[in-house]
Coordinates of C-alpha atoms and ligand atoms in Angstrom, one line a residue:
X461 CA -264.4 -46.3 -60.6
X462 CA -263.3 -42.9 -59.4
X463 CA -264.5 -43.2 -55.7
X464 CA -264.6 -47.4 -55.5
X465 CA -263.1 -50.1 -52.8
X466 CA -260.9 -52.2 -55.3
X467 CA -259.4 -55.4 -53.7
X468 CA -256.2 -56.2 -55.1
X469 CA -255.8 -59.9 -56.0
X470 CA -252.0 -61.7 -56.6
X471 CA -254.1 -64.5 -58.1
X472 CA -251.0 -67.1 -57.2
X473 CA -251.6 -66.8 -53.7
X474 CA -254.9 -66.1 -53.2
X475 CA -256.8 -70.0 -53.4
X476 CA -255.3 -73.0 -55.0
X477 CA -259.3 -75.2 -56.8
X478 CA -256.8 -77.6 -58.0
X479 CA -254.1 -78.5 -55.7
X480 CA -251.3 -77.8 -57.4
X481 CA -250.0 -75.4 -54.9
X482 CA -250.5 -72.7 -56.9
X483 CA -253.8 -70.3 -56.4
X484 CA -255.6 -70.2 -59.6
X485 CA -258.1 -68.4 -61.4
X486 CA -261.3 -70.7 -60.5
X487 CA -260.1 -70.1 -57.0
X488 CA -261.1 -66.1 -56.6
X489 CA -264.6 -67.4 -58.7
X490 CA -265.1 -70.3 -55.7
X491 CA -264.4 -67.2 -53.5
X492 CA -266.7 -64.6 -54.8
X493 CA -269.2 -64.5 -52.1
X494 CA -266.2 -63.9 -49.5
X495 CA -265.6 -61.3 -52.1
X496 CA -269.1 -60.1 -52.2
X497 CA -269.2 -60.2 -49.0
X498 CA -266.0 -57.9 -47.7
X499 CA -268.2 -54.6 -49.8
X500 CA -265.3 -54.0 -51.9
X501 CA -266.9 -52.6 -55.9
X502 CA -264.2 -54.3 -58.4
X503 CA -260.9 -56.5 -58.1
X504 CA -257.5 -56.3 -59.4
X505 CA -256.0 -59.2 -60.4
X506 CA -252.2 -59.0 -60.9
X507 CA -250.4 -61.5 -64.0
X508 CA -252.2 -64.4 -64.3
X509 CA -251.2 -64.6 -68.4
X510 CA -249.2 -67.8 -69.2
X511 CA -244.9 -66.2 -68.0
X512 CA -242.4 -68.3 -66.9
X513 CA -243.2 -66.5 -63.4
X514 CA -239.6 -65.4 -63.1
X515 CA -241.2 -62.0 -62.1
X516 CA -244.3 -63.4 -60.4
X517 CA -246.0 -62.9 -63.3
X518 CA -244.8 -59.1 -64.4
X519 CA -242.8 -61.7 -67.0
X520 CA -245.9 -62.1 -70.0
X521 CA -245.3 -64.4 -72.4
X522 CA -248.4 -64.3 -74.1
X523 CA -251.0 -61.5 -73.1
X524 CA -254.1 -63.2 -74.3
X525 CA -254.8 -66.0 -72.4
X526 CA -254.4 -67.3 -68.7
X527 CA -251.4 -68.9 -67.4
X528 CA -252.1 -73.2 -68.0
X529 CA -251.0 -73.5 -64.3
X530 CA -253.9 -70.8 -63.4
X531 CA -256.3 -71.8 -65.7
X532 CA -258.1 -71.1 -69.3
X533 CA -260.2 -69.0 -71.1
X534 CA -262.4 -70.0 -70.1
X535 CA -262.4 -70.1 -66.5
X536 CA -261.3 -66.6 -67.0
X537 CA -264.7 -66.1 -68.8
X538 CA -266.5 -67.8 -65.4
X539 CA -264.6 -65.9 -63.1
X540 CA -265.9 -62.4 -64.9
X541 CA -269.5 -63.8 -64.7
X542 CA -269.6 -64.4 -60.9
X543 CA -267.9 -61.9 -60.2
X544 CA -270.5 -59.2 -62.2
X545 CA -273.4 -61.1 -61.6
X546 CA -272.3 -59.6 -57.8
X547 CA -272.0 -56.3 -59.1
X548 CA -268.2 -56.9 -59.0
X549 CA -266.5 -55.2 -61.5
X550 CA -262.7 -56.8 -62.4
X551 CA -259.7 -54.9 -63.9
X552 CA -256.9 -56.7 -65.2
X553 CA -253.3 -55.6 -65.0
X554 CA -251.7 -54.4 -68.2
X555 CA -247.0 -55.0 -68.2
X556 CA -246.2 -52.8 -71.2
X557 CA -242.9 -52.3 -70.4
X558 CA -241.4 -55.4 -71.0
X559 CA -242.5 -58.8 -71.7
X560 CA -241.1 -61.6 -70.9
X561 CA -238.5 -63.3 -73.1
X562 CA -240.1 -66.2 -73.6
X563 CA -242.6 -64.0 -75.7
X564 CA -242.5 -65.0 -79.2
X565 CA -241.8 -61.6 -80.4
X566 CA -238.2 -62.4 -78.0
X567 CA -237.0 -65.7 -79.6
X568 CA -238.2 -63.7 -83.1
X569 CA -236.0 -60.8 -82.7
X570 CA -232.6 -63.1 -80.6
X571 CA -233.6 -65.6 -83.9
X572 CA -233.5 -62.4 -87.0
X573 CA -230.7 -60.6 -85.5
X574 CA -229.0 -57.0 -85.5
X575 CA -230.5 -54.2 -87.3
X576 CA -234.0 -56.6 -88.4
X577 CA -237.4 -55.2 -87.7
X578 CA -238.0 -58.3 -85.4
X579 CA -235.2 -56.7 -82.9
X580 CA -236.5 -52.9 -83.6
X581 CA -239.2 -53.9 -80.9
X582 CA -237.8 -54.7 -78.2
X583 CA -233.3 -52.3 -77.2
X584 CA -231.3 -53.7 -78.9
X585 CA -227.9 -51.3 -79.2
X586 CA -224.2 -52.3 -80.0
X587 CA -221.4 -52.2 -76.4
X588 CA -219.0 -49.2 -76.3
X589 CA -215.4 -51.2 -76.5
X590 CA -213.6 -52.1 -79.0
X591 CA -215.1 -55.4 -79.8
X592 CA -218.8 -53.8 -78.0
X593 CA -217.5 -55.5 -75.0
X594 CA -218.5 -53.3 -73.0
X595 CA -222.5 -52.3 -72.0
X596 CA -223.8 -49.0 -74.5
X597 CA -223.6 -47.6 -70.6
X598 CA -223.2 -47.8 -67.1
X599 CA -227.5 -48.7 -65.7
X600 CA -227.7 -50.7 -63.3
X601 CA -231.1 -53.4 -63.2
X602 CA -234.0 -52.4 -60.6
X603 CA -233.9 -55.0 -59.3
X604 CA -229.2 -54.9 -58.7
X605 CA -226.8 -56.4 -62.2
X606 CA -226.0 -54.7 -65.5
X607 CA -229.2 -52.9 -67.0
X608 CA -227.8 -54.7 -70.4
X609 CA -227.9 -58.0 -71.2
X610 CA -225.4 -59.6 -73.8
X611 CA -226.5 -61.4 -76.6
X612 CA -224.8 -64.9 -78.6
X613 CA -224.5 -62.1 -81.4
X614 CA -222.9 -59.8 -79.5
X615 CA -225.8 -57.3 -79.2
X616 CA -226.8 -56.1 -75.8
X617 CA -230.6 -55.5 -74.9
X618 CA -231.6 -53.2 -72.3
X619 CA -233.4 -54.7 -69.7
X620 CA -235.1 -52.7 -66.6
X621 CA -236.0 -55.4 -63.9
X622 CA -234.5 -58.7 -64.0
X623 CA -232.6 -60.5 -67.7
X624 CA -235.4 -62.3 -68.6
X625 CA -237.6 -59.0 -68.6
X626 CA -236.5 -57.3 -72.3
X627 CA -238.0 -53.5 -73.0
X628 CA -240.0 -53.1 -75.7
X629 CA -239.1 -50.0 -78.0
X630 CA -241.8 -47.6 -77.4
X631 CA -240.2 -46.0 -80.9
X632 CA -241.7 -48.5 -83.1
X633 CA -245.7 -48.3 -84.5
X634 CA -245.9 -52.1 -83.9
X635 CA -245.3 -52.3 -79.9
X636 CA -248.2 -49.3 -80.8
X637 CA -250.3 -51.0 -82.8
X638 CA -249.7 -54.7 -80.5
X639 CA -250.8 -52.7 -76.9
X640 CA -254.9 -51.5 -78.6
X641 CA -255.0 -54.7 -79.4
X642 CA -254.3 -56.4 -76.1
X643 CA -256.9 -53.8 -74.7
X644 CA -259.3 -54.5 -76.7
X645 CA -258.6 -58.3 -76.2
X646 CA -260.1 -58.0 -72.3
X647 CA -262.5 -55.2 -72.9
X648 CA -264.2 -57.1 -75.6
X649 CA -264.0 -60.2 -72.4
X650 CA -265.9 -57.6 -70.5
X651 CA -263.5 -56.7 -67.8
X652 CA -263.6 -53.3 -66.8
X653 CA -260.4 -51.8 -66.1
X654 CA -256.6 -52.0 -66.6
X655 CA -253.6 -51.6 -63.7
X656 CA -250.8 -50.1 -65.9
X657 CA -247.4 -51.5 -65.3
X658 CA -244.5 -49.1 -64.8
X659 CA -246.6 -46.5 -66.9
X660 CA -243.9 -44.2 -66.4
X661 CA -241.2 -46.3 -68.3
X662 CA -242.7 -47.1 -72.0
X663 CA -240.8 -43.7 -73.8
X664 CA -237.2 -43.6 -73.7
X665 CA -234.6 -41.6 -74.9
X666 CA -231.6 -43.2 -75.7
X667 CA -230.3 -41.5 -79.1
X668 CA -228.0 -39.4 -76.2
X669 CA -224.5 -38.8 -75.6
X670 CA -225.1 -37.8 -71.6
X671 CA -226.8 -41.2 -70.9
X672 CA -224.6 -42.9 -68.2
X673 CA -225.1 -39.5 -65.8
X674 CA -228.7 -40.7 -65.2
X675 CA -229.5 -43.4 -63.1
X676 CA -232.0 -46.2 -63.9
X677 CA -232.6 -47.9 -60.7
X678 CA -235.5 -46.8 -58.6
X679 CA -235.9 -43.3 -60.5
X680 CA -233.4 -41.5 -57.5
X681 CA -232.4 -39.1 -60.2
X682 CA -236.0 -38.3 -61.1
X683 CA -236.4 -34.3 -62.0
X684 CA -239.6 -33.1 -63.0
X685 CA -239.6 -31.5 -66.6
X686 CA -240.2 -34.8 -68.2
X687 CA -236.1 -34.6 -69.8
X688 CA -234.9 -38.0 -67.7
X689 CA -233.6 -40.5 -70.2
X690 CA -235.9 -43.5 -69.1
X691 CA -238.5 -42.0 -66.5
X692 CA -241.9 -40.2 -66.6
X693 CA -240.8 -38.4 -69.9
X694 CA -243.5 -36.7 -71.4
X695 CA -243.9 -38.7 -74.8
X696 CA -245.2 -41.0 -72.9
X697 CA -248.1 -39.0 -72.0
X698 CA -248.9 -39.8 -76.0
X699 CA -249.3 -43.6 -75.5
X700 CA -252.3 -42.4 -73.1
X701 CA -253.8 -40.8 -74.9
X702 CA -253.7 -43.6 -77.8
X703 CA -255.0 -45.8 -75.8
X704 CA -258.4 -43.4 -73.9
X705 CA -259.6 -44.1 -78.1
X706 CA -259.5 -47.4 -77.4
X707 CA -261.0 -47.4 -73.6
X708 CA -263.3 -44.8 -75.0
X709 CA -264.9 -47.4 -77.2
X710 CA -267.0 -49.1 -74.7
X711 CA -269.5 -48.5 -73.3
X712 CA -269.3 -47.5 -70.5
X713 CA -265.6 -47.0 -71.3
X714 CA -263.2 -48.4 -69.4
X715 CA -261.3 -47.4 -66.6
X716 CA -257.1 -47.4 -65.5
X717 CA -254.6 -46.5 -63.4
X718 CA -251.2 -45.8 -63.4
X719 CA -248.7 -47.6 -61.8
X720 CA -246.2 -44.3 -61.6
X721 CA -243.3 -43.5 -59.7
X722 CA -243.2 -40.0 -60.3
X723 CA -242.6 -36.8 -58.3
X724 CA -245.6 -35.9 -56.7
X725 CA -246.8 -32.9 -58.6
X726 CA -246.6 -35.1 -62.2
X727 CA -248.7 -37.7 -61.1
X728 CA -251.5 -35.7 -62.1
X729 CA -250.3 -35.8 -65.4
X730 CA -251.1 -39.6 -66.0
X731 CA -254.6 -39.4 -64.6
X732 CA -256.1 -36.7 -66.8
X733 CA -259.2 -38.1 -68.3
X734 CA -258.0 -37.8 -71.3
X735 CA -255.3 -40.0 -71.2
X736 CA -255.3 -42.8 -68.0
X737 CA -257.8 -40.8 -65.0
X738 CA -256.1 -42.2 -62.2
X739 CA -253.0 -42.7 -61.1
X740 CA -251.6 -44.7 -57.6
X741 CA -251.3 -42.0 -55.2
X742 CA -248.3 -44.5 -52.9
X743 CA -248.0 -41.8 -50.7
X744 CA -249.5 -43.7 -47.4
X745 CA -247.7 -46.5 -48.8
X746 CA -244.5 -44.5 -48.3
X747 CA -245.8 -42.8 -45.1
X748 CA -245.1 -44.1 -41.4
X749 CA -247.5 -44.2 -39.0
X750 CA -246.7 -40.2 -37.8
X751 CA -248.8 -37.0 -37.3
X752 CA -247.1 -34.3 -39.4
X753 CA -245.9 -38.1 -42.3
X754 CA -249.7 -38.9 -42.8
X755 CA -251.0 -35.8 -43.4
X756 CA -248.7 -34.7 -45.7
X757 CA -249.5 -37.8 -47.4
X758 CA -253.0 -36.7 -47.7
X759 CA -252.6 -33.1 -48.7
X760 CA -250.1 -34.0 -51.5
X761 CA -253.3 -36.8 -53.0
X762 CA -255.7 -34.5 -52.4
X763 CA -253.4 -31.8 -54.9
X764 CA -252.9 -34.4 -57.0
X765 CA -256.1 -35.3 -57.8
X766 CA -257.2 -31.6 -58.1
X767 CA -254.4 -30.6 -60.8
X768 CA -255.0 -33.3 -62.7
X769 CA -259.2 -33.0 -62.5
X770 CA -259.1 -36.5 -61.1
X771 CA -260.2 -38.4 -58.1
X772 CA -257.2 -40.1 -56.1
X773 CA -256.6 -43.0 -54.8
X774 CA -255.1 -44.4 -51.4
X775 CA -253.0 -47.4 -50.8
X776 CA -251.9 -48.9 -47.6
X777 CA -249.9 -51.4 -48.8
X778 CA -250.0 -54.2 -52.2
X779 CA -247.3 -57.4 -53.7
X780 CA -245.1 -55.2 -53.6
X781 CA -243.9 -53.5 -50.4
X782 CA -244.5 -55.1 -46.4
X783 CA -247.6 -56.0 -44.5
X784 CA -248.8 -52.5 -43.3
X785 CA -249.9 -54.1 -40.2
X786 CA -246.1 -54.6 -40.0
X787 CA -244.4 -51.4 -40.8
X788 CA -246.6 -49.9 -38.1
X789 CA -245.4 -52.6 -35.7
X790 CA -242.0 -51.6 -36.5
X791 CA -239.9 -48.5 -34.8
X792 CA -241.3 -45.4 -36.5
X793 CA -238.4 -43.8 -37.9
X794 CA -238.0 -42.2 -41.1
X795 CA -235.8 -43.1 -43.2
X796 CA -234.7 -42.1 -46.5
X797 CA -235.4 -45.0 -48.2
X798 CA -239.1 -45.5 -48.0
X799 CA -239.5 -48.9 -45.8
X800 CA -235.9 -49.3 -44.7
X801 CA -236.5 -50.6 -41.1
X802 CA -239.1 -53.7 -42.4
X803 CA -236.1 -54.2 -45.1
X804 CA -233.6 -54.3 -42.3
X805 CA -236.1 -56.4 -40.1
X806 CA -237.0 -58.2 -43.3
X807 CA -233.1 -58.7 -43.9
X808 CA -232.7 -60.8 -41.0
X809 CA -235.3 -62.8 -40.2
X810 CA -237.8 -60.5 -38.8
X811 CA -235.1 -60.4 -35.4
X812 CA -233.4 -57.0 -35.6
X813 CA -236.5 -55.3 -34.8
X814 CA -239.2 -55.9 -32.3
X815 CA -242.2 -56.3 -34.2
X816 CA -245.4 -55.4 -31.5
X817 CA -248.4 -57.1 -33.3
X818 CA -250.9 -56.1 -31.0
X819 CA -249.7 -52.1 -31.9
X820 CA -249.4 -52.8 -35.3
X821 CA -252.7 -54.1 -35.9
X822 CA -254.4 -51.4 -33.3
X823 CA -252.5 -48.4 -36.1
X824 CA -254.1 -50.5 -39.5
X825 CA -257.0 -50.4 -37.9
X826 CA -257.2 -46.5 -37.6
X827 CA -255.3 -46.6 -40.4
X828 CA -258.0 -48.8 -42.9
X829 CA -260.4 -46.1 -40.8
X830 CA -258.4 -43.0 -41.9
X831 CA -257.7 -44.6 -45.1
X832 CA -261.7 -44.5 -46.7
X833 CA -263.6 -41.9 -45.5
X834 CA -261.4 -40.0 -47.6
X835 CA -262.4 -38.8 -51.1
X836 CA -261.6 -40.4 -54.3
X837 CA -260.8 -45.4 -54.6
X838 CA -258.9 -47.0 -51.9
X839 CA -257.1 -50.5 -53.2
X840 CA -257.3 -53.5 -50.6
X841 CA -254.3 -55.3 -51.0
X842 CA -255.7 -59.7 -50.1
X843 CA -254.1 -60.0 -46.4
X844 CA -254.8 -56.8 -45.0
X845 CA -258.3 -57.1 -44.5
X846 CA -257.6 -60.4 -42.0
X847 CA -254.9 -58.3 -40.6
X848 CA -252.0 -60.5 -41.9
X849 CA -248.0 -59.1 -41.1
X850 CA -245.0 -60.0 -43.5
X851 CA -243.9 -63.2 -43.2
X852 CA -240.4 -62.5 -41.9
X853 CA -238.5 -66.5 -42.1
X854 CA -239.2 -68.1 -45.2
X855 CA -235.8 -69.9 -45.6
X856 CA -234.2 -68.2 -48.5
X857 CA -234.4 -71.3 -50.3
X858 CA -237.7 -71.3 -50.4
X859 CA -238.1 -67.1 -51.3
X860 CA -239.3 -66.9 -55.4
X861 CA -238.7 -63.0 -55.5
X862 CA -235.8 -61.8 -57.8
X863 CA -235.1 -59.2 -55.5
X864 CA -234.2 -61.9 -53.1
X865 CA -232.7 -64.8 -55.1
X866 CA -230.1 -63.7 -58.1
X867 CA -230.2 -59.4 -58.7
X868 CA -229.0 -58.3 -55.7
X869 CA -226.6 -60.8 -55.2
X870 CA -226.3 -62.9 -52.4
X871 CA -228.6 -62.8 -49.1
X872 CA -228.4 -58.3 -49.6
X873 CA -232.6 -58.2 -49.5
X874 CA -235.2 -61.0 -48.5
X875 CA -237.2 -59.4 -51.3
X876 CA -241.5 -59.5 -52.0
X877 CA -242.7 -63.0 -50.5
X878 CA -243.2 -62.3 -47.0
X879 CA -246.2 -60.5 -48.4
X880 CA -247.9 -63.1 -51.1
X881 CA -247.7 -66.3 -48.9
X882 CA -250.9 -67.7 -49.8
X883 CA -254.0 -66.9 -47.6
X884 CA -255.0 -68.6 -44.6
X885 CA -259.0 -69.4 -45.2
X886 CA -259.5 -72.6 -42.4
X887 CA -257.1 -72.1 -39.4
X888 CA -258.1 -75.6 -38.6
X889 CA -256.3 -77.2 -41.8
X890 CA -252.9 -77.2 -39.8
X891 CA -249.9 -77.6 -42.3
X892 CA -248.0 -79.9 -39.6
X893 CA -250.6 -82.3 -40.9
X894 CA -250.2 -81.5 -45.2
X895 CA -253.0 -79.1 -44.9
X896 CA -252.5 -75.8 -46.2
X897 CA -255.1 -73.8 -44.0
X898 CA -257.8 -74.2 -46.6
X899 CA -256.0 -72.9 -49.5
X900 CA -255.3 -75.7 -51.5
X901 CA -258.1 -79.2 -51.4
X902 CA -257.9 -82.1 -48.9
X903 CA -255.8 -83.3 -51.4
X904 CA -253.9 -81.4 -52.9
X905 CA -251.1 -82.7 -54.5
X906 CA -248.2 -80.2 -54.0
X907 CA -248.2 -77.8 -50.5
X908 CA -248.4 -74.1 -50.8
X909 CA -245.9 -72.5 -53.2
X910 CA -244.4 -70.5 -50.7
X911 CA -244.7 -71.9 -46.7
X912 CA -247.0 -70.6 -44.3
X913 CA -245.7 -69.3 -40.4
X914 CA -248.0 -71.1 -38.1
X915 CA -249.3 -68.4 -36.7
X916 CA -252.1 -68.0 -39.6
X917 CA -254.1 -69.9 -38.1
X918 CA -255.1 -66.6 -35.6
X919 CA -255.8 -65.0 -39.2
X920 CA -257.9 -67.3 -40.6
X921 CA -260.9 -66.4 -43.2
X922 CA -262.8 -68.1 -40.6
X923 CA -261.8 -67.2 -37.5
X924 CA -262.4 -64.0 -38.3
X925 CA -265.1 -64.5 -39.3
X926 CA -266.9 -66.1 -36.5
X927 CA -265.3 -62.9 -34.2
X928 CA -267.2 -59.3 -34.0
X929 CA -263.9 -57.6 -32.7
X930 CA -261.5 -59.3 -36.1
X931 CA -260.1 -57.6 -39.3
X932 CA -262.3 -58.3 -41.0
X933 CA -265.4 -57.8 -39.4
X934 CA -263.8 -54.0 -38.9
X935 CA -263.1 -54.1 -42.9
X936 CA -266.7 -55.5 -44.1
X937 CA -268.3 -52.6 -41.3
X938 CA -266.6 -50.2 -43.1
X939 CA -266.1 -50.8 -47.0
X940 CA -270.3 -51.6 -45.9
X941 CA -271.0 -48.2 -44.8
X942 CA -268.0 -46.6 -46.6
X943 CA -270.4 -47.7 -49.8
X944 CA -273.8 -46.2 -48.2
X945 CA -271.5 -42.6 -47.6
X946 CA -269.5 -42.1 -49.9
X947 CA -271.4 -40.9 -52.5
X948 CA -271.1 -37.3 -52.2
X949 CA -268.8 -34.6 -53.2
X950 CA -265.5 -35.1 -53.8
X951 CA -264.4 -32.7 -51.3
X952 CA -262.5 -33.4 -48.3
X953 CA -262.6 -29.9 -45.1
X954 CA -260.3 -30.1 -42.2
X955 CA -261.7 -29.2 -39.0
X956 CA -261.2 -27.1 -36.8
X957 CA -260.1 -30.3 -34.3
X958 CA -257.2 -30.9 -36.8
X959 CA -253.5 -31.0 -36.1
X960 CA -250.8 -30.8 -34.3
X961 CA -250.1 -31.0 -29.9
X962 CA -247.1 -29.3 -29.9
X963 CA -246.7 -32.1 -28.0
X964 CA -244.1 -34.9 -28.4
X965 CA -247.0 -38.1 -27.9
X966 CA -246.4 -39.3 -31.4
X967 CA -244.7 -42.6 -32.5
X968 CA -241.6 -42.9 -31.1
X969 CA -241.4 -39.5 -29.5
X970 CA -243.0 -38.0 -32.4
X971 CA -245.2 -34.8 -32.0
X972 CA -248.7 -35.9 -31.9
X973 CA -251.5 -34.8 -33.5
X974 CA -255.5 -34.9 -34.7
X975 CA -256.2 -35.4 -38.4
X976 CA -259.6 -34.5 -38.6
X977 CA -261.8 -33.7 -42.3
X978 CA -265.2 -34.2 -42.8
X979 CA -267.2 -35.0 -46.0
X980 CA -269.7 -32.1 -47.3
X981 CA -272.8 -34.7 -46.1
X982 CA -271.1 -34.6 -42.4
X983 CA -269.1 -37.8 -42.7
X984 CA -266.1 -37.2 -40.7
X985 CA -263.0 -38.9 -39.4
X986 CA -260.8 -38.0 -36.4
X987 CA -257.5 -40.0 -36.2
X988 CA -255.5 -39.2 -32.9
X989 CA -251.7 -39.3 -33.0
X990 CA -250.9 -38.4 -29.2
X991 CA -250.3 -39.6 -26.2
X992 CA -253.2 -38.0 -24.1
X993 CA -257.5 -39.3 -25.5
X994 CA -259.6 -36.8 -27.6
X995 CA -262.7 -35.2 -27.9
X996 CA -264.8 -35.5 -30.3
X997 CA -266.9 -33.6 -31.8
X998 CA -270.8 -33.5 -31.7
X999 CA -272.1 -36.3 -33.9
X1000 CA -273.0 -39.7 -33.8
X1001 CA -270.1 -42.4 -33.5
X1002 CA -270.8 -44.6 -36.6
X1003 CA -267.6 -46.6 -35.9
X1004 CA -264.7 -47.0 -34.6
X1005 CA -261.5 -48.6 -34.5
X1006 CA -260.9 -49.3 -30.7
X1007 CA -263.4 -48.7 -28.0
X1008 CA -263.9 -44.9 -27.0
X1009 CA -263.2 -44.7 -23.2
X1010 CA -265.3 -42.2 -21.7
X1011 CA -266.1 -40.8 -25.0
X1012 CA -263.3 -40.3 -25.7
X1013 CA -260.4 -41.4 -28.8
X1014 CA -257.0 -42.7 -27.1
X1015 CA -254.1 -43.8 -29.1
X1016 CA -254.0 -44.6 -32.2
X1017 CA -257.1 -45.0 -33.3
X1018 CA -259.9 -43.2 -35.6
X1019 CA -263.0 -42.4 -35.5
X1020 CA -265.9 -42.2 -38.4
X1021 CA -268.8 -39.6 -36.9
X1022 CA -271.7 -38.1 -38.7
X1023 CA -271.6 -34.3 -37.8
X1024 CA -274.9 -33.3 -35.8
X1025 CA -276.4 -36.0 -35.5
X1026 CA -277.3 -37.9 -32.0
Ligands
NOJ688 C1 -244.1 -53.5 -60.8 C2 -245.2 -54.4 -60.1 O1 -245.7 -54.1 -59.0 C3 -243.9 -55.5 -59.6 O2 -244.2 -56.8 -59.2 C4 -242.7 -55.8 -60.4 O3 -242.0 -56.3 -60.5 C5 -242.3 -54.5 -61.5 N1 -243.6 -53.5 -61.7 C6 -242.0 -55.3 -62.8 O4 -242.2 -55.0 -64.0

C-alpha cells in the first residue's frame, strides 16, 4: 500500500442502494466498476459500524458489525469480494480512542459504579470542589464544551470529542486485548489495512498535578518530547508495536496508516515499520495555494518519510476539511487556524468571500498532478474526482455534524457537512422532482440525509463521464498513468527549473514560482504558480491540467513530462 492511490469513501454519502437516504455497503458494491475505472488501488471506508451517528459514525457502538442501516456483515463480505475481484484493496477505519456511549462496555461502566473493573476501561475520576461538583480539570473538548461529563453517582468521565464519545483508558489491559481482537476480526474477513483514528491520543498521563496547564482542544500546545499529558505521548508507540504483531500474523501483513495531528518532526514515529507503517501527512491539506506553502508541504512530507524509512502519504482533502476546489477558489491568505478563510465563509453560508470556481477548479486540477507524481501513497476523498465544491448553504436545521450543532454553541461553526453531501451520480435525476442525482434508487422512501444543491447536476458522474475535459476525466487519466509510472524508486530530485520567481505574481500577490521535480524513471512534474508562462523541460508531455499555450505552461497549471523522450 506504500505507493497506492487510495479512495476514501464516506459510506453514508456515497451510494444508497435501499432508498433510505443513507449510503450503504451494497451501494459501494454497486459502484465497484466506477471505482475500478477510476484507477484507484484501494478504498478506505470511514466507519460503517453500528452507531448512534452522533459524530458521523466515529462513535462506535459495536466494533465487529455493520450498522443495520448500512447493511450486514454479508453485504460487507460481498463488497470486499467485489473489490478484490477487481484488484482493489480494502481499508477500514478503527476508532480506538473512544467508543460511543451506547457501547455495551460504557453502559456496563455506568451501571457498575465507581471503582469497578467496568469503569477501569474508561477514564472516570472524582470531581474537584467540596462535593466533587467541579470537573477534574479545566479542559475543553475538541468540538467545544467541557471535556468531562458528570454521571448520576457524581463521578466524571473524560471525552476528547462529544460527551457521547467516552475515551477508553489505555492503561487497562482489557482494552488492549479487545482492540487486538477487533483487528483480527476484520483481518480474518479479508480487510487489507486499517486507518487509525486519533492515533496520537490513546496514551494519557492523568496522574500529575499540572493538568490544568495543558490544553486538550486542537493540540495547540503540542510539544516535541512526548510529555503532553494527552497528545502524542511516547507510550502510545507500545500500542502500535503490539498491533504490528497482529498485522504480521497475516500474509500479506496488514497495513495501517495513522491519523496523527502531531508536529511534523514527530510524524515518522507512527510510521515506523515496527508500528503502523504509514502516517497521514496533512501538510497539503493544510497548505494554501502558493509556491512557498506547497513547496514546504512537499519538503515536510518527504522529510518525515525519510526519517521513518517509510513512504509518504499525500492528502488534499478528506471528510474533515472544506473541499479542496473551494479552498483554492477563496482568497489564499495564511491564518493561524488552518482553513480559517473557508470556515468564515462557511459560517456566512458562502457569502463573505467570492468563491471563484473557475480558479478553484483550475488550481485543484494542477494540485492533483502535483500530488500524484510524488513518491508515496495518495488519498483521494470521494467527490474530489468530480471537482465538487463545498456546499456552503446547508440550512442550520439540516446540519448533522456535532461541531456545528451542539458543541461550539449556537451558530459559531458550520461544521463539516458541506463536504459530506451525498454524491451526484446522475445529472438528470432532479431533486426538485423527487430525485437525488442518482444517489438513491428511483422509489426511495427518504430524501438524501443532507440536501443536495441544484448545481450538483453539473458535477454528476454521468455528465463528467461524457466530457473528456472534466475533472473526472483528468483523475482517470492521471490515476491510470500513475499506475504505470509509479513503480520507480521512492525518490524525488528537484529540477533546475524549481524555484521562486522573485516577483509578486502568485496567489493574492504572493511570490510566484515553479515547483519542478523528477522521479528516477524520468517522469517529471512541473507546476507553475507565477503569472508568466514557463517553458517545459525537454521531453514528451504526458498530461497537463490545462492546455499549454505555445508549448508553455500557464499560471496555476501542472504538466507531467517524460524527460528526454520525444
Ligand atoms: C477524526 C475523524 O476523522 C473525525 O471525523 C472525527 O470526528 C474525530 N476523529 C473523532 O473520532
